[in-house]
Amino acid sequence: MSSSETRPTERLHGLDALRGTALLLGVILHAAMSYFPVTIWIVPDTDNSPVAAVIFFAIHLFRMTSFFLIAGLFAHMMLDRRGTGGFIRDRATRIAGPLAAFWFPILAALIAGLIWMAAIRNGGSIPTGGPPPPPLTLETFPLTHLWFLWVLLILYVAMLVLRAPFAMADRDGRWGRFVDRVTGALIGPWTPALMAAPLAVAFWLAPNWTPFFGIPTPDTGLVPNPVALTAFGTAFGLGFLLDRRRDLLVRIERLWPVFTVVALGVGTGALVLAGGPVPELVPVTDPELKAPLAAVMALAVFASTLAVLSLALRFASGYSAVARYLADSSYWVYIVHLPLVMVGQILVVNETWPWFVKFGVVVGGTMAISLLTYELLIRHTFMGGWLNGRRIPRGRRPDPVLSPAE
């Protein structure tokens, strides 16, 4: 199916910035988990605040749906430019490769941090008792925070399989034109509600859904949970369709006041209904309560996703060397950040500083080390070509035109 939109030569800086921001916000989200007013993380801190819970809730609401929406758009762009073979080779190198290479070192580092924290709780010695770890199965496989790479691979395969028969049958372009018209009808002030409908049903059907956490993170098991597949799959699909209709990005941009107001209102309502800044964090079992919770939470997810997308298009579409650098570094930063966050949390856990000082130290230290290693080890070496599709020579500013690798 051919796109109905002429390919621009200028880089989509707003979408690039949003993609990078979604990954970099993972540092803040995981750092905040230590300072929840209730225990949800293996490094809980006695200095905590409901503000940390609100920070987590707000970021978790839109971060990964936004990422997968942009991933879908870039996937169609690359498929259109490189063809199926080129697309598969690139994704195998830059998505499957890093997952295979970094999964075990990251897991080992996280286990080491877990043992370190257990020793601190045990007075300085490693405890010898405790239950054995669960057997490694399809359901218990620990993907860690690299789960998003695995889900991306699943969505890429689904995209290629679903697209193939339509691409073969659409010789005269009629099917493509029909899809483009449907996409055009999908985009408007009603888009968050339409996108939220499947997710609301998935929330309602989930047997052990905890509303405060919204979309359950598929970080355990090789078969993602149905809620995550629904949320990220629909976001990915929307992005895929939007690349065929680039003109609709202008419509989304113009709707930024509507999307932003709706996101703030519904997002606040979702937080209140989910238990507020000090939630009980228990699955909702009452069907009469679960239905409205599912509807409001799903609408909050996609209203906030469309809001940040429209804001990025409206206010971040110009070239910025700093924004571009951070976007380029975000992949590496996200891969390495979680062990660094855990180490920072452990190092300050016994300090008497206010929670927000500890939080700032953890975030600042993690970002400093991640960016330093990116500059010294990744950006200007073959690793930069592997992860980002290009190696930037030292002293040279990256080309601001759109790279098909993105």
Coordinates of C-alpha atoms in Angstrom, one line a residue:
M1 CA 0.0 0.0 0.0
S2 CA 1.5 3.3 -1.0
S3 CA 1.3 6.3 1.2
S4 CA -0.9 9.2 0.2
E5 CA 1.5 11.7 1.7
T6 CA 4.6 13.0 0.0
R7 CA 7.7 12.2 2.0
P8 CA 9.2 15.4 3.5
T9 CA 13.0 15.8 3.7
E10 CA 13.0 17.7 7.0
R11 CA 13.4 15.7 10.2
L12 CA 10.3 15.4 12.4
H13 CA 12.0 17.1 15.3
G14 CA 8.8 17.2 17.5
L15 CA 8.3 13.5 17.2
D16 CA 12.0 12.8 17.7
A17 CA 11.9 14.9 20.9
L18 CA 8.8 13.1 22.1
R19 CA 10.4 9.6 21.5
G20 CA 13.5 10.6 23.4
T21 CA 11.6 12.2 26.2
A22 CA 9.5 9.1 26.7
L23 CA 12.6 7.0 27.2
L24 CA 14.4 9.6 29.4
L25 CA 11.4 9.9 31.6
G26 CA 12.0 6.3 32.6
V27 CA 14.9 7.6 34.8
I28 CA 12.5 9.9 36.7
L29 CA 9.8 7.2 36.9
H30 CA 12.0 4.5 38.3
A31 CA 13.8 6.9 40.7
A32 CA 10.5 8.0 42.1
M33 CA 9.6 4.5 43.1
S34 CA 11.8 4.5 46.1
Y35 CA 9.9 7.4 47.6
F36 CA 6.4 6.2 47.3
P37 CA 4.3 6.5 50.5
V38 CA 3.7 2.7 50.1
T39 CA 6.2 0.1 49.3
I40 CA 6.3 -0.9 45.6
W41 CA 10.1 -1.2 44.9
I42 CA 13.0 -3.3 46.2
V43 CA 14.7 -0.2 47.5
P44 CA 12.0 1.5 49.7
D45 CA 13.1 4.7 51.5
T46 CA 11.7 5.8 54.8
D47 CA 11.9 9.4 53.5
N48 CA 8.9 9.5 51.1
S49 CA 6.1 11.6 49.9
P50 CA 2.8 11.4 48.0
V51 CA 4.3 13.7 45.5
A52 CA 6.5 10.9 44.3
A53 CA 3.4 8.8 43.7
V54 CA 1.8 11.6 41.7
I55 CA 5.0 12.0 39.6
F56 CA 5.0 8.2 38.9
F57 CA 1.3 8.2 38.0
A58 CA 1.5 11.1 35.6
I59 CA 4.5 9.8 33.7
H60 CA 3.3 6.2 33.6
L61 CA -0.1 7.4 32.2
F62 CA 1.3 8.4 28.8
R63 CA 5.0 7.5 28.5
M64 CA 4.9 4.1 26.8
T65 CA 1.8 4.6 24.7
S66 CA 3.5 7.8 23.3
F67 CA 6.6 5.8 22.6
F68 CA 4.8 3.1 20.8
L69 CA 2.8 5.5 18.7
I70 CA 6.0 7.2 17.5
A71 CA 7.5 3.7 17.0
G72 CA 4.6 2.8 14.7
L73 CA 5.0 6.0 12.7
F74 CA 8.8 5.4 12.2
A75 CA 8.2 1.7 11.4
H76 CA 5.9 2.6 8.5
M77 CA 8.4 5.3 7.3
M78 CA 11.3 2.8 7.3
L79 CA 9.2 0.1 5.7
D80 CA 8.2 2.5 2.9
R81 CA 11.8 3.6 2.3
R82 CA 13.8 0.4 2.8
G83 CA 11.3 -2.4 1.9
T84 CA 10.5 -5.4 3.9
G85 CA 14.0 -6.9 3.7
G86 CA 15.8 -3.8 4.7
F87 CA 13.3 -3.2 7.5
I88 CA 13.8 -6.7 9.0
R89 CA 17.6 -6.4 8.8
D90 CA 17.6 -3.0 10.5
R91 CA 15.2 -4.1 13.3
A92 CA 17.1 -7.3 13.9
T93 CA 20.3 -5.3 14.3
R94 CA 19.1 -2.4 16.3
I95 CA 16.3 -3.9 18.4
A96 CA 16.8 -7.7 18.7
G97 CA 20.6 -7.3 18.9
P98 CA 20.6 -4.9 21.9
L99 CA 18.0 -7.0 23.7
A100 CA 20.2 -10.1 23.3
A101 CA 23.4 -8.4 24.2
F102 CA 22.3 -6.3 27.2
W103 CA 19.6 -8.5 28.8
F104 CA 21.9 -10.7 30.8
P105 CA 24.3 -8.0 32.0
I106 CA 21.4 -5.8 33.1
L107 CA 19.7 -8.7 34.9
A108 CA 23.0 -9.6 36.7
A109 CA 23.4 -6.0 37.8
L110 CA 19.8 -5.8 39.1
I111 CA 20.3 -9.1 41.0
A112 CA 23.5 -7.7 42.5
G113 CA 21.6 -4.6 43.6
L114 CA 18.9 -6.8 45.2
I115 CA 21.5 -8.8 47.1
W116 CA 23.2 -5.6 48.2
M117 CA 19.9 -4.2 49.5
A118 CA 19.1 -7.4 51.3
A119 CA 22.5 -7.3 53.0
I120 CA 21.8 -3.7 54.2
R121 CA 18.5 -4.9 55.7
N122 CA 20.3 -7.8 57.3
G123 CA 22.8 -5.7 59.2
G124 CA 25.6 -6.0 56.6
S125 CA 25.6 -9.7 55.9
I126 CA 23.9 -11.5 53.0
P127 CA 21.0 -13.5 54.2
T128 CA 21.3 -17.2 53.6
G129 CA 17.6 -18.2 53.9
G130 CA 14.6 -17.3 51.8
P131 CA 12.6 -19.1 49.1
P132 CA 14.3 -20.3 45.9
P133 CA 13.8 -18.2 42.8
P134 CA 10.9 -19.3 40.6
P135 CA 11.7 -21.7 37.7
L136 CA 12.4 -19.9 34.4
T137 CA 9.4 -20.4 32.2
L138 CA 7.6 -18.5 29.4
E139 CA 5.5 -16.9 32.1
T140 CA 8.3 -16.0 34.5
F141 CA 11.0 -14.9 32.1
P142 CA 12.4 -11.6 33.6
L143 CA 12.6 -9.2 30.7
T144 CA 13.5 -6.3 33.1
H145 CA 13.0 -2.8 31.8
L146 CA 14.1 -4.1 28.3
W147 CA 10.6 -5.5 27.9
F148 CA 9.8 -2.7 25.4
L149 CA 12.3 -4.1 22.9
W150 CA 10.6 -7.5 23.1
V151 CA 7.1 -6.0 22.6
L152 CA 8.4 -3.9 19.7
L153 CA 9.6 -7.1 18.0
I154 CA 6.2 -8.7 18.6
L155 CA 4.5 -5.6 17.0
Y156 CA 6.9 -5.6 14.1
V157 CA 6.1 -9.2 13.3
A158 CA 2.3 -8.6 13.7
M159 CA 2.6 -5.5 11.4
L160 CA 4.4 -7.4 8.7
V161 CA 2.0 -10.4 8.8
L162 CA -1.2 -8.3 8.8
R163 CA 0.1 -5.9 6.1
A164 CA 1.3 -8.5 3.7
P165 CA -2.1 -9.7 2.2
F166 CA -3.4 -6.1 1.8
A167 CA -0.2 -5.0 0.2
M168 CA -0.4 -7.8 -2.3
A169 CA -4.1 -7.3 -3.1
D170 CA -3.9 -3.5 -3.3
R171 CA -2.5 -3.2 -6.8
D172 CA -4.6 -0.2 -7.8
G173 CA -4.4 1.6 -4.5
R174 CA -8.1 1.5 -3.7
W175 CA -7.6 -0.2 -0.3
G176 CA -4.9 2.3 0.6
R177 CA -7.2 5.2 -0.2
F178 CA -9.9 3.6 1.9
V179 CA -7.5 3.2 4.9
D180 CA -6.4 6.8 4.5
R181 CA -10.0 8.0 4.6
V182 CA -10.7 6.0 7.7
T183 CA -7.6 7.4 9.4
G184 CA -8.8 10.9 8.5
A185 CA -12.1 10.2 10.2
L186 CA -10.3 8.9 13.2
I187 CA -8.4 12.1 13.9
G188 CA -10.3 14.9 15.8
P189 CA -11.4 15.9 19.3
W190 CA -12.9 12.4 19.6
T191 CA -9.7 10.5 19.0
P192 CA -8.9 9.8 22.6
A193 CA -12.3 8.3 23.2
L194 CA -12.1 6.1 20.1
M195 CA -8.6 4.9 21.0
A196 CA -9.6 4.3 24.6
A197 CA -12.5 2.0 23.9
P198 CA -10.5 -1.2 23.3
L199 CA -8.3 -0.4 26.3
A200 CA -11.3 0.1 28.6
V201 CA -12.6 -3.3 27.7
A202 CA -9.1 -4.8 28.3
F203 CA -8.9 -3.1 31.7
W204 CA -12.4 -4.4 32.6
L205 CA -11.6 -8.0 31.5
A206 CA -8.2 -8.1 33.4
P207 CA -8.7 -10.3 36.4
N208 CA -6.2 -8.7 38.8
W209 CA -6.0 -5.1 37.5
T210 CA -4.7 -2.5 40.0
P211 CA -6.1 0.9 38.7
F212 CA -3.3 3.1 40.1
F213 CA -0.7 1.3 37.8
G214 CA -2.9 1.7 34.7
I215 CA -1.3 -0.4 32.0
P216 CA 0.4 -3.4 33.7
T217 CA 4.0 -3.4 32.7
P218 CA 4.8 -6.6 30.7
D219 CA 8.3 -7.0 32.2
T220 CA 7.8 -10.7 33.2
G221 CA 7.0 -13.4 30.7
L222 CA 7.5 -13.7 27.0
V223 CA 3.8 -13.4 26.3
P224 CA 2.7 -9.9 27.2
N225 CA -0.4 -9.4 29.2
P226 CA -3.6 -8.6 27.1
V227 CA -3.9 -5.1 28.5
A228 CA -0.4 -4.1 27.5
L229 CA -0.8 -5.6 24.0
T230 CA -4.1 -3.8 23.5
A231 CA -2.7 -0.4 24.7
F232 CA 0.6 -0.5 22.9
G233 CA -0.7 -2.3 19.8
T234 CA -3.4 0.3 19.2
A235 CA -0.9 3.2 19.8
F236 CA 1.5 1.5 17.4
G237 CA -1.2 1.0 14.8
L238 CA -2.3 4.7 15.0
G239 CA 1.3 5.8 14.5
F240 CA 1.6 3.4 11.5
L241 CA -1.5 4.9 9.9
L242 CA -0.4 8.5 10.6
D243 CA 2.7 8.1 8.6
R244 CA 0.5 7.5 5.6
R245 CA -1.4 10.7 6.3
R246 CA 1.3 13.2 7.5
D247 CA -1.2 16.0 6.9
L248 CA -3.1 14.8 9.9
L249 CA -0.2 15.7 12.2
V250 CA -1.1 19.3 11.5
R251 CA -4.7 18.6 12.6
I252 CA -3.4 17.0 15.8
E253 CA -1.1 19.9 16.4
R254 CA -4.0 22.4 16.2
L255 CA -6.0 20.4 18.7
W256 CA -3.3 20.8 21.4
P257 CA -5.5 23.0 23.7
V258 CA -8.4 20.5 23.6
F259 CA -6.2 17.5 24.1
T260 CA -4.3 19.2 27.0
V261 CA -7.4 20.3 28.9
V262 CA -9.0 16.9 28.5
A263 CA -5.9 15.1 29.6
L264 CA -5.4 17.3 32.7
G265 CA -9.1 16.9 33.7
V266 CA -9.5 13.2 33.0
G267 CA -6.0 12.4 34.3
T268 CA -6.8 14.1 37.6
G269 CA -10.1 12.2 37.8
A270 CA -8.3 8.9 37.1
L271 CA -5.8 9.6 39.9
V272 CA -8.6 10.3 42.4
L273 CA -10.6 7.2 41.4
A274 CA -7.5 5.1 41.6
G275 CA -7.0 6.0 45.2
G276 CA -5.2 9.3 45.1
P277 CA -1.5 10.0 46.0
V278 CA -1.6 7.3 48.7
P279 CA -3.3 4.4 47.0
E280 CA -4.0 1.0 48.6
L281 CA -2.6 -0.8 45.5
V282 CA -5.0 -3.7 45.5
P283 CA -6.9 -5.1 42.5
V284 CA -10.4 -3.8 42.0
T285 CA -13.0 -6.6 42.3
D286 CA -16.3 -4.8 42.4
P287 CA -17.7 -4.9 38.8
E288 CA -19.8 -1.8 39.4
L289 CA -16.7 0.1 40.4
K290 CA -14.4 -1.5 37.9
A291 CA -16.3 -0.4 34.8
P292 CA -16.2 3.4 35.3
L293 CA -12.6 3.0 36.6
A294 CA -11.6 1.2 33.4
A295 CA -13.3 3.8 31.2
V296 CA -11.8 6.8 32.9
M297 CA -8.3 5.3 33.1
A298 CA -8.3 4.3 29.4
L299 CA -9.5 7.8 28.4
A300 CA -6.8 9.3 30.6
V301 CA -4.1 7.2 28.9
F302 CA -5.0 8.2 25.4
A303 CA -6.0 11.8 26.2
S304 CA -2.6 12.3 27.7
T305 CA -0.9 10.5 24.8
L306 CA -2.6 12.8 22.3
A307 CA -1.9 15.8 24.5
V308 CA 1.9 15.2 24.6
L309 CA 1.9 14.4 20.9
S310 CA 0.2 17.6 20.0
L311 CA 2.3 19.7 22.4
A312 CA 5.5 18.2 20.8
L313 CA 4.3 19.0 17.3
R314 CA 3.3 22.5 18.4
F315 CA 6.3 23.6 20.5
A316 CA 9.2 21.2 19.7
S317 CA 9.2 21.1 15.9
G318 CA 12.2 23.4 15.5
Y319 CA 15.8 22.1 15.4
S320 CA 17.6 22.2 18.8
A321 CA 21.1 20.8 19.2
V322 CA 20.5 20.0 22.8
A323 CA 17.1 18.3 22.1
R324 CA 18.7 16.3 19.3
Y325 CA 21.6 15.2 21.4
L326 CA 19.3 14.0 24.2
A327 CA 17.0 12.2 21.7
D328 CA 20.1 10.4 20.2
S329 CA 21.3 9.4 23.7
S330 CA 17.9 8.3 25.0
Y331 CA 18.2 4.7 23.7
W332 CA 21.5 4.1 25.5
V333 CA 20.4 6.0 28.6
Y334 CA 17.3 3.9 28.9
I335 CA 19.2 0.6 28.4
V336 CA 21.7 1.3 31.2
H337 CA 19.7 3.5 33.6
L338 CA 17.9 1.0 35.9
P339 CA 21.0 -0.5 37.6
L340 CA 22.4 3.0 38.0
V341 CA 19.1 4.2 39.6
M342 CA 19.1 1.3 42.0
V343 CA 22.7 1.9 43.0
G344 CA 21.9 5.6 43.6
Q345 CA 18.9 4.7 45.7
I346 CA 20.9 2.2 47.8
L347 CA 23.7 4.7 48.3
V348 CA 21.4 7.4 49.8
V349 CA 18.9 5.1 51.5
N350 CA 20.3 5.7 55.0
E351 CA 21.0 9.4 54.5
T352 CA 18.8 11.8 56.5
W353 CA 18.2 14.1 53.5
P354 CA 14.7 15.1 52.5
W355 CA 13.2 12.7 49.9
F356 CA 13.3 15.3 47.1
V357 CA 17.1 15.8 47.6
K358 CA 17.7 12.0 47.4
F359 CA 15.4 11.9 44.4
G360 CA 17.4 14.7 42.7
V361 CA 20.7 13.1 43.5
V362 CA 19.6 9.7 42.1
V363 CA 18.2 11.3 38.9
G364 CA 21.2 13.6 38.4
G365 CA 23.8 11.0 39.1
T366 CA 22.1 8.5 36.8
M367 CA 21.8 11.0 33.9
A368 CA 25.4 12.2 34.4
I369 CA 26.9 8.7 34.2
S370 CA 24.6 7.6 31.4
L371 CA 25.4 10.7 29.2
L372 CA 29.1 10.5 30.0
T373 CA 29.3 6.9 28.9
Y374 CA 27.2 7.7 25.9
E375 CA 29.6 10.5 24.8
L376 CA 32.8 8.5 25.5
L377 CA 31.8 4.9 24.5
I378 CA 28.8 5.1 22.2
R379 CA 28.2 8.2 20.1
H380 CA 31.5 8.4 18.3
T381 CA 32.2 4.6 18.0
F382 CA 30.8 1.6 16.2
M383 CA 28.3 1.3 19.1
G384 CA 26.6 4.5 17.9
G385 CA 26.2 3.0 14.5
W386 CA 24.8 -0.1 16.0
L387 CA 22.3 1.5 18.4
N388 CA 21.4 4.7 16.5
G389 CA 22.0 3.7 12.9
R390 CA 24.9 6.1 12.5
R391 CA 28.2 7.0 14.1
I392 CA 28.7 10.8 14.7
P393 CA 32.3 11.8 14.1
R394 CA 33.8 13.8 16.9
G395 CA 33.3 17.6 16.4
R396 CA 30.6 17.1 13.8
R397 CA 27.0 18.1 14.3
P398 CA 24.5 15.5 13.1
D399 CA 22.6 16.2 9.9
P400 CA 19.2 17.7 10.8
V401 CA 17.4 16.0 7.9
L402 CA 15.4 12.9 8.7
S403 CA 17.3 9.7 8.8
P404 CA 15.5 6.6 7.4
A405 CA 17.0 4.7 10.3
E406 CA 14.6 6.6 12.6

